[in-house]
Coordinates of C-alpha atoms in Angstrom, one line a residue:
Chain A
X295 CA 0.0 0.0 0.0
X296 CA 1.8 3.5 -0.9
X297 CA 2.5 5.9 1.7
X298 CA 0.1 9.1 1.3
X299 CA 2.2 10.6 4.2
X300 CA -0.4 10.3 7.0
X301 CA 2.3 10.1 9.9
X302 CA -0.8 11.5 12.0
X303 CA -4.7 11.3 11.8
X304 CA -6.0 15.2 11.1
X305 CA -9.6 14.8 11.8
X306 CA -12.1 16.1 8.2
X307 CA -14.1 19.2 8.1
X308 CA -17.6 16.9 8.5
X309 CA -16.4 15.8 11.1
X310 CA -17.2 16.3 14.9
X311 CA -14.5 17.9 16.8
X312 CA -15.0 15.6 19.9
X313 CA -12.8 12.5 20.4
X314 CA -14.8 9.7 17.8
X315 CA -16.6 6.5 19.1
X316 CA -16.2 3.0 17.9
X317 CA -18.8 2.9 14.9
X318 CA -17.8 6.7 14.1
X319 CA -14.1 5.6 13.7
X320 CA -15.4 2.7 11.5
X321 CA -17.5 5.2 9.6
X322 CA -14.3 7.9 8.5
X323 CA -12.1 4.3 7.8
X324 CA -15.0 3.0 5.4
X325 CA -15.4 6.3 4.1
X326 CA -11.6 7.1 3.7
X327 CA -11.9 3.9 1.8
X328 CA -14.5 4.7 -0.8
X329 CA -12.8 7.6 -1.1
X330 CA -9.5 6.3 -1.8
X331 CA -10.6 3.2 -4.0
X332 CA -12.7 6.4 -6.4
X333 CA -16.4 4.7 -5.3
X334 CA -17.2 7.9 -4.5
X335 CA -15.5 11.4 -4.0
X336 CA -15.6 14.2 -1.0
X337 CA -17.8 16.6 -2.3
X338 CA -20.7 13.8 -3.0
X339 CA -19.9 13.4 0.7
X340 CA -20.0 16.9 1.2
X341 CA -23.3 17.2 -0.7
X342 CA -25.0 14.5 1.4
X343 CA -24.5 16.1 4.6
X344 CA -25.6 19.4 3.1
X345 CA -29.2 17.9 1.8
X346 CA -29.6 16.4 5.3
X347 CA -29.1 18.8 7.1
X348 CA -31.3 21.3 5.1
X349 CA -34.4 18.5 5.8
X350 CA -36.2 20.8 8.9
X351 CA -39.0 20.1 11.3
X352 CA -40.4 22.4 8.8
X353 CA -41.2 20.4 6.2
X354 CA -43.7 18.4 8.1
X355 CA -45.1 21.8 9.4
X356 CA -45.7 22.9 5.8
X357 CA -47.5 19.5 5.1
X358 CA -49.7 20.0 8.7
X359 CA -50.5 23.4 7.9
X360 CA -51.7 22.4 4.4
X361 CA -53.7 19.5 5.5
X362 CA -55.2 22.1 8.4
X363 CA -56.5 24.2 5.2
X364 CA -57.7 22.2 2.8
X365 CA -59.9 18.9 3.5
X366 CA -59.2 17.5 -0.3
X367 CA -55.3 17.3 0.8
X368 CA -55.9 16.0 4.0
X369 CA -57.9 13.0 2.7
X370 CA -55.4 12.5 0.1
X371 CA -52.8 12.9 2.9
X372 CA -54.3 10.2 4.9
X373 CA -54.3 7.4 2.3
X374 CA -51.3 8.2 0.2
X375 CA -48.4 10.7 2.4
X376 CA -45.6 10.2 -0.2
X377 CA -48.1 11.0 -3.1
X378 CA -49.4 13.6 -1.2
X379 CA -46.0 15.2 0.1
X380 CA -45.2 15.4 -3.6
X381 CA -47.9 17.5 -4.2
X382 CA -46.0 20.5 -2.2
X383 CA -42.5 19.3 -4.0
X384 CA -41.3 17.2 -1.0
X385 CA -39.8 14.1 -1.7
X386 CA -40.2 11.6 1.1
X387 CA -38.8 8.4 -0.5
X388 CA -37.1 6.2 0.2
X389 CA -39.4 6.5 3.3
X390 CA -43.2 4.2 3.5
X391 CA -44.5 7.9 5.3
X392 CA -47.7 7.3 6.6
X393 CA -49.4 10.0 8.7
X394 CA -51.2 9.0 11.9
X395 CA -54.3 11.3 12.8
X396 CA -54.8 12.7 16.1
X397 CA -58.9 13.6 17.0
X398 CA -60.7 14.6 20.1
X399 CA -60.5 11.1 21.1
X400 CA -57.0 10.0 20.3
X401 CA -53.5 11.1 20.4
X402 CA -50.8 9.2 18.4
X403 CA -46.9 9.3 19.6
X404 CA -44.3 7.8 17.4
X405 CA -41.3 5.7 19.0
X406 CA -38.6 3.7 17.2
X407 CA -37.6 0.9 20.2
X408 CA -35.2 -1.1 17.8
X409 CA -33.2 1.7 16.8
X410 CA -34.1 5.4 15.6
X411 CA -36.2 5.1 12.3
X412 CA -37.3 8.6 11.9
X413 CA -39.1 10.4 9.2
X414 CA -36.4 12.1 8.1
X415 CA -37.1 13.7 4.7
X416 CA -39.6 15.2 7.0
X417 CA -38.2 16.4 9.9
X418 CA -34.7 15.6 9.4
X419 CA -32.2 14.7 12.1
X420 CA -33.8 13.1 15.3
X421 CA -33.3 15.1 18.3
X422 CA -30.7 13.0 20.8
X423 CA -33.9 12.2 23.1
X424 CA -35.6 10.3 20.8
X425 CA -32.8 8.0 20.1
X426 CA -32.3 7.4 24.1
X427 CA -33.0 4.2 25.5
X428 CA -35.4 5.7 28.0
X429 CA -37.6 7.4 25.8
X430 CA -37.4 3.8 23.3
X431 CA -38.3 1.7 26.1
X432 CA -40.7 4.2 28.3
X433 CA -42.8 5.3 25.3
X434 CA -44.2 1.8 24.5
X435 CA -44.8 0.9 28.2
X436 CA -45.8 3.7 30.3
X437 CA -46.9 6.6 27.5
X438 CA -48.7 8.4 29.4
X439 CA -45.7 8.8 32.2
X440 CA -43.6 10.5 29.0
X441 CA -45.8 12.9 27.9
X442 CA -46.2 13.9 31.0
X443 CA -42.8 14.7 32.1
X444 CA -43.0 16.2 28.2
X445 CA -45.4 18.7 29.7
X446 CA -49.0 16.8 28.1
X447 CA -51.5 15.8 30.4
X448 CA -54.0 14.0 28.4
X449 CA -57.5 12.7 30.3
X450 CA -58.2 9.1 30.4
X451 CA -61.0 9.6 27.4
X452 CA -58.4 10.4 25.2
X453 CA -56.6 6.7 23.8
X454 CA -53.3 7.1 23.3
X455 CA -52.0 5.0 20.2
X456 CA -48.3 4.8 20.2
X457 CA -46.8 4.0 17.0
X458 CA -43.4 1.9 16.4
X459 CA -41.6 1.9 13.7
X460 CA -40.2 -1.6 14.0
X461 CA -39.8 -2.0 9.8
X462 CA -40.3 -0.5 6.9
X463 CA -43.2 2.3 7.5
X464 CA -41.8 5.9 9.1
X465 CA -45.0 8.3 10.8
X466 CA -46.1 11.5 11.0
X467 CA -48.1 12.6 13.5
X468 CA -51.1 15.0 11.9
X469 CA -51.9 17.2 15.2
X470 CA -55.5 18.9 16.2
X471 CA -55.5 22.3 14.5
X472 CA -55.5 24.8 17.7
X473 CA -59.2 26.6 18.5
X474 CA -58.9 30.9 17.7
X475 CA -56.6 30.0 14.3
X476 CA -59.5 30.9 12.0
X477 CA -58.0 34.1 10.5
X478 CA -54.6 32.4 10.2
X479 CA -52.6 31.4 7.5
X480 CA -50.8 29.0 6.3
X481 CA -48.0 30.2 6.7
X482 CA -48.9 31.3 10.8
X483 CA -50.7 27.9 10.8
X484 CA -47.3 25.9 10.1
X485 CA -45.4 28.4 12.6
X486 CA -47.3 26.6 15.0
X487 CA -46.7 22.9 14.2
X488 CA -43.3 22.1 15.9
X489 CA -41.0 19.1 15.9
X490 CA -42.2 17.4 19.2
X491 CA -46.0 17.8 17.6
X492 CA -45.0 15.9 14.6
X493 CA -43.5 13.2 16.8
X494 CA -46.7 13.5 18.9
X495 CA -45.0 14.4 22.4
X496 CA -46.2 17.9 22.4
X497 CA -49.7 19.6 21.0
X498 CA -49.8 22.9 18.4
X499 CA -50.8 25.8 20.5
X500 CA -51.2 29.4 20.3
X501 CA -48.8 31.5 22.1
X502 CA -50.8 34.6 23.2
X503 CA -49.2 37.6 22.8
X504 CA -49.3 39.9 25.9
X505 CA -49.6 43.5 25.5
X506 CA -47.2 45.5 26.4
X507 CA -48.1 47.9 29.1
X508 CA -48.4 51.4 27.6
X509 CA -45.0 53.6 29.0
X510 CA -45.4 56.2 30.9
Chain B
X55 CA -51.7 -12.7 -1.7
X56 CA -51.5 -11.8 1.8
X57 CA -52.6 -14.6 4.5
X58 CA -54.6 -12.5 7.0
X59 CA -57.0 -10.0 6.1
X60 CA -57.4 -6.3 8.4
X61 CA -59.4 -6.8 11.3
X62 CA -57.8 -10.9 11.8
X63 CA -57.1 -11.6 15.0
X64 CA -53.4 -13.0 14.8
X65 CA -50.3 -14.0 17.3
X66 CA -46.5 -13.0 16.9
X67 CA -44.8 -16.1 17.5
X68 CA -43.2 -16.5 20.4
X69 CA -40.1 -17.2 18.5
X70 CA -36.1 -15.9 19.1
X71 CA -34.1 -17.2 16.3
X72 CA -30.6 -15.4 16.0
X73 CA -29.9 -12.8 13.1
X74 CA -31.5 -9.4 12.3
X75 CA -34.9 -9.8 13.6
X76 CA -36.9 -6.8 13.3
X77 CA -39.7 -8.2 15.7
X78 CA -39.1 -6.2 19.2
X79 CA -39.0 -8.7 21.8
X80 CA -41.9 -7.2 23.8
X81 CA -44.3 -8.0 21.9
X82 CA -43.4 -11.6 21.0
X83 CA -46.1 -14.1 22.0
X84 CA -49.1 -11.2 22.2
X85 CA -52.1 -11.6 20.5
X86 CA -53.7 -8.5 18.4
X87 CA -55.5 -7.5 15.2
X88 CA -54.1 -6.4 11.8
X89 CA -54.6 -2.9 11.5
X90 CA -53.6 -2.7 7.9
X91 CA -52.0 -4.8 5.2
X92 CA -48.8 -2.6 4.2
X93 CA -47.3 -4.2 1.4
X94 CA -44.4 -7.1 0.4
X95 CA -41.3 -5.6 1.7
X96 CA -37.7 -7.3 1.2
X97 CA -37.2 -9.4 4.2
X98 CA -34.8 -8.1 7.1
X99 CA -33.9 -11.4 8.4
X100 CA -32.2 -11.7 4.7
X101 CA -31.0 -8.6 3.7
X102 CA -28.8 -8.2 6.9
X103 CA -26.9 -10.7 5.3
X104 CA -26.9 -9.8 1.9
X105 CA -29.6 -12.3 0.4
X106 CA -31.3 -9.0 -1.8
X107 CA -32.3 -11.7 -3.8
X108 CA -34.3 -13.7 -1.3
X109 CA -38.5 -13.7 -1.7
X110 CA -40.0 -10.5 -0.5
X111 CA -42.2 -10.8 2.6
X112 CA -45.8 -9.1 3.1
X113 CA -46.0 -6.5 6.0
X114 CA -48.4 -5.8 8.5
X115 CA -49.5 -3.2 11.0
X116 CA -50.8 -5.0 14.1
X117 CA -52.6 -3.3 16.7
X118 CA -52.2 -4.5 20.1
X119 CA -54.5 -3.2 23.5
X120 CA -51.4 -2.0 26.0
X121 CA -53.5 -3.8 28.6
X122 CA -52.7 -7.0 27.0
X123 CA -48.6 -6.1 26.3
X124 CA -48.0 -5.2 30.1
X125 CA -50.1 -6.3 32.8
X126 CA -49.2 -3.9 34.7
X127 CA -50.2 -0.8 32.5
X128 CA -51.0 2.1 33.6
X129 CA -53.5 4.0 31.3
X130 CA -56.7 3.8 30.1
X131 CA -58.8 0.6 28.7
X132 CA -58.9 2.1 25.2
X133 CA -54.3 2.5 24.6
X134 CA -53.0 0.8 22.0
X135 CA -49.4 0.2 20.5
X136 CA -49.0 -0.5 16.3
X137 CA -46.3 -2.5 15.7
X138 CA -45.0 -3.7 12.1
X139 CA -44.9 -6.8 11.9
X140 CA -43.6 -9.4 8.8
X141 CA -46.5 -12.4 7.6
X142 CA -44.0 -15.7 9.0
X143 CA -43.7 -14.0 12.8
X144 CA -47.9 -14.3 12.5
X145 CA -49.6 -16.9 13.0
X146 CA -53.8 -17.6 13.4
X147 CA -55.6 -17.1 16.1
X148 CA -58.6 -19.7 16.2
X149 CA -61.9 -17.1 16.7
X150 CA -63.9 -17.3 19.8

């Protein structure tokens, strides 16, 4: 094998300044590898991370607000998301999306407990909570505990279906719109719908503004 | 064509065979009914090992009662938990 002159490891520019783990070691080697071998080059690399990090929480909050709007979408949102997504230019492949509903009488939470399947090309990067053993193991067996220490106190009459994604499928949750959002649009609509609402551990609501008191 | 229709009752096999089983083991032996038939996906169990070739498998969204999964739950009657599930980890559940 020649000698490229590596008489020290210089860690990449994609790469996270703190000292690597096992499997992220094994990911620069195999990556050095393809690299080196021409499989693939740095900037398709480079590229990569760029597209996934530009897939945001909101995405899915463009989709929400849209279904909140317009019945027609919603019931095409319902039986078909990836046909539906494509509809506002989002392409959710290679993910099986499918979008749980939540109504007056249930409220749907998604959990990966095998790993962290997410629905990425909707909301991109998991937060580091969702991938935690606690949260994986706790959502399935005592919901209601977790979203209460998530700040959501739901009453008995509401089921709560929890949702995980053991194969191939990925979820969406598809919140309540919020009461008083009549005059708002879509745009002040999809403000609303955060990250923790698509995963179902939080609810959309409307922050009221208070009025400033008048100076003096 | 799928061998259990939505609304079957049906029972993931209480099964642990080694390799890259994408069955959690919680819900291994539990009885439930199928949600929805998703559609043939390539089988885990096989691909982990490079077997892209192998016969596809059909999927399933089972719905389980929590009260049934833990018997110790704490939550209301009405709780479920979906879990995908591949067509050889069910098996039938004789009606009545």
């Amino acid at each position: 094998m020649a000698d490229r002159g590596h008489d020290h490891v210089h860690a990449s520019p994609v790469d996270e300044d703190s000292p690597h783990s096992y499997h992220q070691t094994l990911e620069v080697a195999v990556r050095e590898l393809l690299i080196e071998k021409g499989v693939i080059d740095a900037d398709e690399v480079r590229a990569a991370v760029e597209e996934m990090d530009a897939r945001t929480p909101a995405r899915g909050a463009r989709v929400v607000a849209r279904a909140w709007t317009d019945p027609d979408f919603r019931a095409r949102l319902l039986a078909d998301a990836p046909a539906a997504c494509r509809e506002l230019d989002i392409d959710v492949s290679p993910a099986q999306l499918t979008v749980t509903e939540n109504t007056e009488d249930v409220h749907n939470v998604i959990v990966c407990t095998l790993c962290s399947c997410y629905p990425r090309p909707l909301l991109g990067l998991p937060p580091s909570w969702y991938k935690s053993a606690s949260y994986r193991s706790r959502a399935v067996r005592e919901p209601r505990a977790v979203l209460q220490e998530f700040g959501l106190d739901l009453p008995e009459t509401v089921a709560v279906r929890v949702h995980d994604s053991t194969a191939d499928l990925r979820y969406i949750v598809l919140p309540q719109r919020p009461e008083g959002t009549d005059t708002f649009s879509e745009d002040d609509l999809a403000a609303l719908v955060t990250r923790d609402c698509l995963i179902g551990v939080a609810v959309p609501r409307v922050t009221r503004t208070v009025a400033e008191p008048a100076s003096p | 064509m799928p061998r259990f229709a939505t609304g079957d009752r049906v029972r993931v096999r209480a099964a642990h065979p080694p390799g890259h089983v994408r069955t959690p083991y919680y819900i291994r032996g539990r009885t439930g009914i199928v949600e929805r038939i998703c559609r043939e996906f390539g089988n885990p169990e096989e691909l982990a090992f490079g077997r892209h070739d192998a016969p596809k498998v059909m999927l399933y969204r089972v719905r389980f009662s929590q009260s049934d999964v833990w018997s110790d739950y704490k939550g209301a009657s009405d709780d479920t938990i979906d879990v995908e599930i591949y067509e050889h980890w069910l098996e039938e559940v004789a009606n009545g």
